[in-house]
C-alpha positions as a printed Julia matrix, in Angstrom:
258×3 Matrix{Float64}:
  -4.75   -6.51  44.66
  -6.91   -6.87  41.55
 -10.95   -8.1   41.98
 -10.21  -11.85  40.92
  -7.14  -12.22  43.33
  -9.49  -11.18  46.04
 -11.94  -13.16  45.11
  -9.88  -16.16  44.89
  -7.84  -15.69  48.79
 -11.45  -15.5   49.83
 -12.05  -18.93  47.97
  -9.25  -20.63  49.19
  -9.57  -19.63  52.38
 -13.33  -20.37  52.9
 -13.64  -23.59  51.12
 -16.2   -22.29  49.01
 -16.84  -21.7   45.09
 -16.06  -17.91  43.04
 -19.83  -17.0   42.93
 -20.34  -18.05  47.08
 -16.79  -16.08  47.59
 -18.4   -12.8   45.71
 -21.83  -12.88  48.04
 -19.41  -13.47  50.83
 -17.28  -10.32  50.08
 -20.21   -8.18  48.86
 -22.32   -8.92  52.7
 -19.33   -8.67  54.82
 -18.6    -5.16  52.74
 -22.1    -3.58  53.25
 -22.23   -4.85  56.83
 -18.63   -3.44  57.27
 -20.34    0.07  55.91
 -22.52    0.08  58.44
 -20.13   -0.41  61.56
 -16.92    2.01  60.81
 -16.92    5.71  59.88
 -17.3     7.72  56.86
 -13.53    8.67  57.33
 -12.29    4.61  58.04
 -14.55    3.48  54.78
 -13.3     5.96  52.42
  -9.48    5.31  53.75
  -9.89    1.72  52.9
 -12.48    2.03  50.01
  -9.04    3.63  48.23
  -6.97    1.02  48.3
  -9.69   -1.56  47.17
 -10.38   -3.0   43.7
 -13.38   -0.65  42.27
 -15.43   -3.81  41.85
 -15.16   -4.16  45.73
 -14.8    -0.58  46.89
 -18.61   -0.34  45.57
 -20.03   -2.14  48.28
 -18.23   -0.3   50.71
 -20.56    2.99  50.74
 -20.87    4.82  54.11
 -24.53    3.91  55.61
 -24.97    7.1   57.33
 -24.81    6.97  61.14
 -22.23    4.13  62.79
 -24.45    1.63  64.14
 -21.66    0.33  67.28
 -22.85   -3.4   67.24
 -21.05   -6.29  68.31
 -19.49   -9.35  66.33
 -22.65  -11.63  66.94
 -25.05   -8.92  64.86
 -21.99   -8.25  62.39
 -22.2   -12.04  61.49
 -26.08  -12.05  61.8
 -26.49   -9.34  59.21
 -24.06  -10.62  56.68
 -26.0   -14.26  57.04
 -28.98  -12.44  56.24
 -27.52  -10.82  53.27
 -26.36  -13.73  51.98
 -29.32  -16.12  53.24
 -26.9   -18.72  54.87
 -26.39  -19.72  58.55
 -24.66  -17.78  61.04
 -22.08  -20.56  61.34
 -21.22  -20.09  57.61
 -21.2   -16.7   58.06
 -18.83  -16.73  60.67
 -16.28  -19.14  58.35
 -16.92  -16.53  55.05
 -16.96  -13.29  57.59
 -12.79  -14.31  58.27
 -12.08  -15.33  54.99
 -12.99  -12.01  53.67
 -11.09  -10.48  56.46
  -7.74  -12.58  55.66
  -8.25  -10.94  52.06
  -8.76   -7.62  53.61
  -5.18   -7.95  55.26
  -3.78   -8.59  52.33
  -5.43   -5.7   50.1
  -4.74   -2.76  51.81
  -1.85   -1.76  53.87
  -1.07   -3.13  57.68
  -1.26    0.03  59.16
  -4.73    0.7   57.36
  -6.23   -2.7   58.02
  -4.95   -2.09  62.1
  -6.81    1.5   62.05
  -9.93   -0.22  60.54
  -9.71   -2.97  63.61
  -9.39    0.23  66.14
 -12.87    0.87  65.59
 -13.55   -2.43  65.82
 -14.57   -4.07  69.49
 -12.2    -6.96  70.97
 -14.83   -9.78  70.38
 -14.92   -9.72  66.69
 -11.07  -11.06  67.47
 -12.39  -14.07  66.79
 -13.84  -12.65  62.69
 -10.37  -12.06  62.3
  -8.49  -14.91  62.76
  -5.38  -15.53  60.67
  -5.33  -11.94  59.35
  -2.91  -11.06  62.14
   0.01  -13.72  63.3
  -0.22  -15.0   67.05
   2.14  -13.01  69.27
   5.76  -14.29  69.92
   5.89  -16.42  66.42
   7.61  -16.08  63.56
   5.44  -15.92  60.43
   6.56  -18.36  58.21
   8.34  -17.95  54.6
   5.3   -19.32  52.83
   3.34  -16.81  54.41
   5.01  -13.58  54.28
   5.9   -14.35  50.34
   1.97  -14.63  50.1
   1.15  -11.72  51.45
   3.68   -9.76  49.21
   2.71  -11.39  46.24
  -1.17  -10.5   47.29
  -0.27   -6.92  47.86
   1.82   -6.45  44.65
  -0.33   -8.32  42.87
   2.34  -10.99  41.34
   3.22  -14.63  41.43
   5.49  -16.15  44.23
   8.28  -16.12  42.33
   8.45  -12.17  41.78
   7.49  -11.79  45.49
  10.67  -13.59  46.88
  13.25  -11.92  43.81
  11.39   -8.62  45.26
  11.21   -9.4   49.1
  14.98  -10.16  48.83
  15.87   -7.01  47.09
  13.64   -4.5   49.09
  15.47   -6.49  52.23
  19.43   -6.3   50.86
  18.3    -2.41  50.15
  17.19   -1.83  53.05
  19.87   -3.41  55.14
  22.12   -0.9   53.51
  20.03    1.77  54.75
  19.39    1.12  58.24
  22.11    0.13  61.37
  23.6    -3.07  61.85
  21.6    -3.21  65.22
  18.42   -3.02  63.46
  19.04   -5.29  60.93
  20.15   -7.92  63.36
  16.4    -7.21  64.97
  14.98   -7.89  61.98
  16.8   -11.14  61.62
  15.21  -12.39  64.72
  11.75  -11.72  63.72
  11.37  -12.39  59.86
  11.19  -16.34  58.4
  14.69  -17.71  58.11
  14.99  -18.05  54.5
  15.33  -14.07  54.36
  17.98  -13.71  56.6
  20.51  -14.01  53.74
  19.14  -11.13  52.31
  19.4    -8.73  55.4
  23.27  -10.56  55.93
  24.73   -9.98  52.3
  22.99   -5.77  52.59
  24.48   -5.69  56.32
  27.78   -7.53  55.27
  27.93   -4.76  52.09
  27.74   -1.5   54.51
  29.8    -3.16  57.62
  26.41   -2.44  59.47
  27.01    1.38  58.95
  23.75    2.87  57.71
  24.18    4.55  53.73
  22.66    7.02  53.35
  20.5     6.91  50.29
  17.41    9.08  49.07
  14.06    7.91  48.52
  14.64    7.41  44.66
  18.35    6.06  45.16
  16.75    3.06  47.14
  14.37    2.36  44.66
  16.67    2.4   41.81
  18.26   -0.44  43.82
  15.83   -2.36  44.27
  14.88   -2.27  40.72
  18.02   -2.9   39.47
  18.3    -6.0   41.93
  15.2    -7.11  40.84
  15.48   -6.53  37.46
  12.16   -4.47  37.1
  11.36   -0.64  36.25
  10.95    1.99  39.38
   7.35    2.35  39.46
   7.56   -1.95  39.91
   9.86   -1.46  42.6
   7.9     0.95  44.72
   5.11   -1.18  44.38
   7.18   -4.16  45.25
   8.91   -2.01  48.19
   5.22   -0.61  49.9
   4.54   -4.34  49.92
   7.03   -5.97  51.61
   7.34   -2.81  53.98
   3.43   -3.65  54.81
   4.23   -7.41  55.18
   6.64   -6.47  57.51
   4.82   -4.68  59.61
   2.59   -8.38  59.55
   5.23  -10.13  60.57
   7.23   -8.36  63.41
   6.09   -7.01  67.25
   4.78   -3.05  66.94
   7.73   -1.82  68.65
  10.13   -3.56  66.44
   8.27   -2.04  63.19
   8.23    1.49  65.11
  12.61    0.82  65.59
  12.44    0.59  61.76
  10.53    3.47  61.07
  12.28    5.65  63.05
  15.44    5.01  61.28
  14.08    6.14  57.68
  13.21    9.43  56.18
   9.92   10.78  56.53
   9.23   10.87  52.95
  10.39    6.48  53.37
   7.22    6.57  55.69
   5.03    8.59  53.75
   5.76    6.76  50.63
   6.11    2.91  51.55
   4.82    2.65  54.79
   2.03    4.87  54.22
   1.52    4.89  50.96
C-alpha cells in the first residue's frame, strides 16, 4: 500500500482531513515504537510505505503499558483529547490491517495486551460472520494497491486457481466462510478438476492467474499474496491452517508469508 492510500483509509475511516490523518498515523507510529520489540518493528517497518516506516524506529527498551497510556501518549503527540485519540488510534490500526500481511499484523497484536481490543476495532471481523464482499474486495485492493475493479477480476482468478489446486473438501470449506459473490469462482475451479487437487508448481499457478486476469506474473503474485492475506481476514484460524496445509511450502513462504 502506497503513503497516500494509507493516508486516505485512515481519512475515511476517522472522519478527519489528510493533514489530521498524517499526525494521526505519525503519533500512533512512534507510540507503537515504543510498546513492541526491535524484532516486531522492523518485521512490520518492511512492509510499510518508507514515508511511514520512518516513524516506526525502535525506542530502545519495550515500555509494557496498557491501552489507556498508548492512547494518552499519542493525544499528547498530537495535542488532541484522549477521546479523539482513541477514534484516530483505530483508524490507523484498520490501515495497519490492510498494509501489511494478516499473519504480520496478528504477530504485532501478540505482543499486544487484550484491552487495547478495543484500539482495534474493525481491523479484525467479529467471530462466526461472514465478512462481506465489499469488504474483502477492499482489503485486496488496499493490499495490492489497485482499484475495486482489479481486486474482484484478481480475487476471482487467485480463487478459480486455487480451487484447482486444493481438494474438493476444502474448497467446499471455503465456500462456507468467504462472501457469496465469490463462490462462483471456487465452483467453476472445483467444477474444472472434479474436486481432485492438480497439482501445479508455484510458477504454474501464477501463470494462471495472470493469464485469467489478464496481467503480467509479477502482478499476479502481488495480486495472489493479497487475496491469500485477505483470506486469512476473513475465515476462522483453523480453517486458514486446513488451507495451508494443503499447499507447498514454497505456496506459504511466498504468498502467505511473503
Amino acid at each position: 500500500m502506497h503513503y497516500e492510500r494509507f493516508l486516505s483509509v485512515v481519512e475515511h475511516e476517522a472522519q478527519v482531513d489528510r493533514q489530521t490523518a498524517e499526525k494521526a498515523a505519525r503519533a500512533t507510529f512512534q507510540t507503537l515504537a515504543q510498546r513492541i520489540s526491535t524484532g516486531q518493528i522492523k518485521d512490520i517497518a518492511e512492509q510499510l510505505p518508507e514515508e511511514l516506516a520512518q516513524w516506526l524506529q525502535p525506542a530502545g527498551t519495550v515500555e509494557p503499558f496498557h491501552s489507556d497510556e498508548f492512547v494518552r501518549r499519542v493525544a499528547w503527540r498530537e495535542d488532541v483529547d484522549t477521546e479523539t485519540a482513541g477514534k484516530h488510534v483505530r483508524a490507523v490500526f484498520f490501515a495497519m490491517s490492510r498494509a501489511v500481511t494478516a499473519d504480520e499484523f496478528d504477530d504485532m497484536l501478540s505482543e499486544l495486551p487484550k484491552d487495547f481490543e478495543p484500539l482495534i476495532g474493525r481491523s479484525r471481523r467479529p467471530p462466526d460472520t461472514v465478512m462481506p464482499c465489499e469488504e474483502f474486495l477492499s482489503r485486496v485492493a488496499d493490499r495490492a494497491d489497485t482499484d475495486i475493479e482489479t481486486a474482484k477480476k484478481a480475487t476471482e482468478a487467485v480463487l478459480e486457481t486455487l480451487a484447482e489446486r486444493i481438494a474438493g473438501g476444502e474448497v467446499r470449506d471455503l465456500m462456507q466462510e468467504l462472501p457469496a459473490e465469490l463462490v462462483p469462482a471456487l465452483k467453476r475451479g472445483k467444477d474444472r478438476t472434479h474436486g481432485i487437487a492438480t497439482a501445479m508448481e508455484l510458477d504454474e499457478f501464477l501463470a494462471e492467474v495472470a493469464e485469467r486476469e489478464g496481467v503480467s506474473v509479477d502482478e499476479a503474485r502481488e495480486h495472489a499474496r493479497a487475496v491469500i492475506s485477505t483470506i486469512r481476514d476473513a475465515v476462522v484460524e483453523k480453517e486458514f491452517d486446513d488451507l495451508v496445509a494443503e499447499l507447498p511450502r514454497v505456496y506459504v513462504s511466498e504468498l502467505a508469508h511473503p
